[in-house]
Short mmCIF file of C-alpha atoms in Angstrom, two decimals:
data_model
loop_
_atom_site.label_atom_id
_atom_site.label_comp_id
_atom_site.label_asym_id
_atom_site.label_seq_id
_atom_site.Cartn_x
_atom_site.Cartn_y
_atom_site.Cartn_z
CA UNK P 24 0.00 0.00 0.00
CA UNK P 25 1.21 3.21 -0.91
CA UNK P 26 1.66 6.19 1.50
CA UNK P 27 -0.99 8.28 -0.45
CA UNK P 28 -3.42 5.14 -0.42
CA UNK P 29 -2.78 5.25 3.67
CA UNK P 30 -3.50 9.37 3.85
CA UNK P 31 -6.70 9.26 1.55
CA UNK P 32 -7.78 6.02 4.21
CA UNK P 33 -7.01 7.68 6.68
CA UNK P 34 -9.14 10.74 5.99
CA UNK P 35 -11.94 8.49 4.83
CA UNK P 36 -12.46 6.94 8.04
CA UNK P 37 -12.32 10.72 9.13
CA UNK P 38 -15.04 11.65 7.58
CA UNK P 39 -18.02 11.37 9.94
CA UNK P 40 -16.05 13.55 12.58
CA UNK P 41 -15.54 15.98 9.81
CA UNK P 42 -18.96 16.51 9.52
CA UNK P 43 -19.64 16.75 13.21
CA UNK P 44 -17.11 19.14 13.58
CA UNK P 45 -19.11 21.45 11.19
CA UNK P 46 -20.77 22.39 14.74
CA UNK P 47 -17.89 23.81 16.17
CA UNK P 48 -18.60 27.26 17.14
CA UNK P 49 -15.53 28.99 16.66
CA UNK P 50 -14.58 27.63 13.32
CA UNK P 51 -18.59 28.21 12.06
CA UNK P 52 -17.30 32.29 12.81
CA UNK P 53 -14.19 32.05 11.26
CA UNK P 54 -15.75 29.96 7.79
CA UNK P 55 -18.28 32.99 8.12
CA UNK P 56 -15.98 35.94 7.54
CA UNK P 57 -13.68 34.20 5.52
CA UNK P 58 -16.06 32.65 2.74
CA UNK P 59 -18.38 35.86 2.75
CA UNK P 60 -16.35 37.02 0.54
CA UNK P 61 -15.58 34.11 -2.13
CA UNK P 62 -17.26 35.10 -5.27
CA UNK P 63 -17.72 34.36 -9.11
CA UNK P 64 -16.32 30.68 -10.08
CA UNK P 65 -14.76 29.26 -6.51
CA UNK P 66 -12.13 26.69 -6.50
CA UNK P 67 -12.28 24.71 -3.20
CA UNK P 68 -9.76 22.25 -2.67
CA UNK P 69 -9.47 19.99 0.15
CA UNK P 70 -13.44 20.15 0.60
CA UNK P 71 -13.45 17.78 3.20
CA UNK P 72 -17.12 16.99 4.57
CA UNK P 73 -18.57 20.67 3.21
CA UNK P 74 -17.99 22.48 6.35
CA UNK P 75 -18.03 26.06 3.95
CA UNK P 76 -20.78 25.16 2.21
CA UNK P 77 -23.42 26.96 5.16
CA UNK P 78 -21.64 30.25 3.94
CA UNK P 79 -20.87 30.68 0.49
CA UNK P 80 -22.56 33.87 -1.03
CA UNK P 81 -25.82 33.40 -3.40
CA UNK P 82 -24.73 33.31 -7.10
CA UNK P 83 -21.04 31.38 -6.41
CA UNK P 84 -20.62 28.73 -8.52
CA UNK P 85 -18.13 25.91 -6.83
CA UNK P 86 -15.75 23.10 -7.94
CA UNK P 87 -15.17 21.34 -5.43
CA UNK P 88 -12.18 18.79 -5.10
CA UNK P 89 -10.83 16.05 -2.36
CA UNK P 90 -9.25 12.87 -2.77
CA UNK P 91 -11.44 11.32 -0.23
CA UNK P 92 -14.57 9.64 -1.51
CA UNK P 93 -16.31 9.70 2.20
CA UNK P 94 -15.50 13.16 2.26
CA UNK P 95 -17.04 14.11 -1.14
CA UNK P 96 -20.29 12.33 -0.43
CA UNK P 97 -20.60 14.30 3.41
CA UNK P 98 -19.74 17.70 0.82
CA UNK P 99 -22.56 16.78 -2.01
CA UNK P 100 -24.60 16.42 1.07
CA UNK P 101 -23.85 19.77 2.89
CA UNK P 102 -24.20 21.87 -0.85
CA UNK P 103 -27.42 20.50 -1.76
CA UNK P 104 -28.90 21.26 2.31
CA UNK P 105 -27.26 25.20 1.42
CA UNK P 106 -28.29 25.30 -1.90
CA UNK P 107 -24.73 25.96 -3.73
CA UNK P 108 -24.25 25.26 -7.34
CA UNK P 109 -21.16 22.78 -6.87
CA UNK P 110 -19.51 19.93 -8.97
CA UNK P 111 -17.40 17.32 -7.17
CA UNK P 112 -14.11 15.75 -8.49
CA UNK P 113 -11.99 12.86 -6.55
CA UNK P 114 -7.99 14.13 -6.66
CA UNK P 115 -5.25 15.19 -4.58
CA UNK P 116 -4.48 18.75 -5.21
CA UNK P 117 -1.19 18.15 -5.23
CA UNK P 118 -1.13 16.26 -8.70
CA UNK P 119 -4.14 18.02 -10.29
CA UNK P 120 -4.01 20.98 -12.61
CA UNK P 121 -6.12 23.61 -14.44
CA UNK P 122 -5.65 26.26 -17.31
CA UNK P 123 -3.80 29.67 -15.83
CA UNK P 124 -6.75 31.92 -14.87
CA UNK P 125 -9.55 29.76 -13.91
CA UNK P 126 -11.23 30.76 -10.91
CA UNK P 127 -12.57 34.36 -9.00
CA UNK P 128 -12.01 32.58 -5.96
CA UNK P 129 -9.71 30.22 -4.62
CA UNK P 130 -10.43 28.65 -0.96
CA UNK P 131 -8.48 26.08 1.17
CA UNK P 132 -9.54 25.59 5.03
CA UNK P 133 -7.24 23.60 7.10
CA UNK P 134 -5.75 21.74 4.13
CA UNK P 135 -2.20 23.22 3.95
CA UNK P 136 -1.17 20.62 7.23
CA UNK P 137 -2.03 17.95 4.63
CA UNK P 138 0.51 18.35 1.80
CA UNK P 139 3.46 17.32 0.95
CA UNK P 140 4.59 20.20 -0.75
CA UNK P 141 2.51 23.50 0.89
CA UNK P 142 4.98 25.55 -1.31
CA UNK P 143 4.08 24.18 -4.72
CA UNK P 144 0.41 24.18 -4.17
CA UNK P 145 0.40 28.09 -2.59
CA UNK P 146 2.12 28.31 -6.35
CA UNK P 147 -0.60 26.44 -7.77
CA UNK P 148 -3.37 28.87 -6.29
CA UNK P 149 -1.91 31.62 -7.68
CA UNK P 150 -1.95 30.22 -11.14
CA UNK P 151 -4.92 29.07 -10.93
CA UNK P 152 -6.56 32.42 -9.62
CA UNK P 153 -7.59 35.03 -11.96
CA UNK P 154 -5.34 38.32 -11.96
CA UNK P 155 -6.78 40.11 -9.32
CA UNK P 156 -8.85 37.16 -7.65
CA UNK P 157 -9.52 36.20 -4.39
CA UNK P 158 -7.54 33.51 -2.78
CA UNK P 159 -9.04 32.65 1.14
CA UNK P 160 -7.34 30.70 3.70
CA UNK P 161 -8.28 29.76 6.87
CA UNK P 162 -5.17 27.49 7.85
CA UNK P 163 -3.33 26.21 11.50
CA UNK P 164 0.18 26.33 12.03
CA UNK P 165 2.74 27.38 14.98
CA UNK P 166 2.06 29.64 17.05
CA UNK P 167 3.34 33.09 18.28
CA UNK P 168 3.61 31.39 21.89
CA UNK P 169 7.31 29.93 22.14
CA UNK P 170 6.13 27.29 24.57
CA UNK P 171 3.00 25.94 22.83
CA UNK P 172 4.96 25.78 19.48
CA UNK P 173 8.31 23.95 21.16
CA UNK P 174 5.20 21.40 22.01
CA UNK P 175 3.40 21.44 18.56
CA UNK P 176 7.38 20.69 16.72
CA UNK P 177 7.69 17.79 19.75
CA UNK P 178 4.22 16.21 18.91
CA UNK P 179 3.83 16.31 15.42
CA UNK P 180 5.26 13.15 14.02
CA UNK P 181 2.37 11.60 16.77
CA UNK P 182 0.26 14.08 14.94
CA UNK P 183 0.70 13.06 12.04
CA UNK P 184 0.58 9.66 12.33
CA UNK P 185 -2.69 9.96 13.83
CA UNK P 186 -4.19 12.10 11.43
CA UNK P 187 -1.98 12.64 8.48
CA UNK P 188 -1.50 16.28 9.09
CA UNK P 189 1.17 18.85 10.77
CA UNK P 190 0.72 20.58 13.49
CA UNK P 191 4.39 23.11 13.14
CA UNK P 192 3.92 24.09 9.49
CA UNK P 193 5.16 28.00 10.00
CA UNK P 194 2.39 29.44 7.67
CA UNK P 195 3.47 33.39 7.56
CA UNK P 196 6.88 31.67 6.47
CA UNK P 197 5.22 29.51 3.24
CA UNK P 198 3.04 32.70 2.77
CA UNK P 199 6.38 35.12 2.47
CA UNK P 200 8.17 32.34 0.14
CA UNK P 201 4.45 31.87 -2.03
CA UNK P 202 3.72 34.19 -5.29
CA UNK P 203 0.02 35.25 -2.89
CA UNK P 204 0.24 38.89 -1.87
CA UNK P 205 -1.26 39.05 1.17
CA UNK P 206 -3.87 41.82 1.81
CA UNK P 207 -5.28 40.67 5.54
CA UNK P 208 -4.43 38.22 8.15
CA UNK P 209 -5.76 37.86 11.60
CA UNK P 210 -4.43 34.85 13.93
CA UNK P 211 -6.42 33.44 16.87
CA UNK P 212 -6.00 30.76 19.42
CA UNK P 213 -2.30 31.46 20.63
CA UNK P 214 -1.79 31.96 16.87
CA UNK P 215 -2.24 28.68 15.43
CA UNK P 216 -5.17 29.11 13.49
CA UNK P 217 -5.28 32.01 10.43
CA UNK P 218 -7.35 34.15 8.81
CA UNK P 219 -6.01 34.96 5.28
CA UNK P 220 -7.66 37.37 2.42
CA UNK P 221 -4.83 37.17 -0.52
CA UNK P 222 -4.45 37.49 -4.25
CA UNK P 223 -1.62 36.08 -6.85
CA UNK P 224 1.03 38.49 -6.56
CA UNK P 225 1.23 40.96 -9.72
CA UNK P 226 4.95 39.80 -11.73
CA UNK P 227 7.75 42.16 -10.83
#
């Protein structure tokens, strides 16, 4: 079995605690603000069980893509009960690929732990975002605390073992190294979850 076959299984049995975990208070807040403002054509990667679904503006028009069948059917579920216009494709972000210039909107919630390569698919979102679209993160990563990070870089391989994500992935550092310009970021809880409004970077 391959290591990819083990991360998509592992996120498949995931799947119904996904979807409880659309109940979380502080996260339903955080989707809120953040996917308010998606508009036009919206790229969602890493859809998980649909927990942005509840908040995408009337009119959006979404592609949505995991590499989790569980997860997609918990999403189809979640956009039909909201009313979005979405499609659904099985891949892994990391190997998929569309024309420069696709999408208004390009969101990822608490997918960049996941990857393999956060670099190349912060470079992807850019491409794939039209020249003056809207890229929206909501992500987790260290924090600004120096004690509760030391613990997050001394946990993680547990972490990921567990759930096939990290836990220390320095996000304002992958953000600074990414063609995204960043227009807003907020952090909450110690500073290991963020808030990010960004668009592709205009070429030097």
């Amino acid at each position: 079995m391959t290591e990819q076959t083990k991360r998509i299984r592992k996120y498949d049995r995931q799947a119904e605690m996904y979807a409880r975990r659309r109940a979380n208070h502080a996260e339903q807040e955080w989707r809120k603000r953040l996917i308010g403002d998606a508009a036009g054509h919206v790229l969602e990667v890493a859809c998980g069980a649909g927990a942005n679904f509840p908040y995408y503006p009337q009119g959006v028009r979404v592609t949505a893509v995991d590499f989790s069948e569980a997860m997609l059917e918990y999403a189809a579920g979640a956009a039909q009960r909201h009313g979005v216009e979405a499609e659904f494709r099985r891949a892994d972000v990391e190997t998929l690929d569309f024309p420069p210039d696709s999408f208004d909107t390009v969101v990822s919630t608490l997918s960049l732990c996941g990857y393999e390569r956060p670099d190349r698919v912060l470079a992807s979102f850019a491409r794939w975002a039209k020249p003056g679209g809207r890229i929206l993160l909501m992500e987790h990563g260290l924090s600004h605390n120096v004690l509760f990070a030391a613990g997050q870089r001394a946990f993680n391989p547990l972490f990921r073992c567990i759930n096939g994500c990290n836990m220390n992935r320095d996000i304002p550092a992958l953000l600074a190294a990414s063609p995204l310009r960043v227009l807003r970021m907020e952090r909450h809880m110690l500073g290991t979850i963020f808030l990010i409004w960004a668009e592709p970077a205009k070429p030097a």
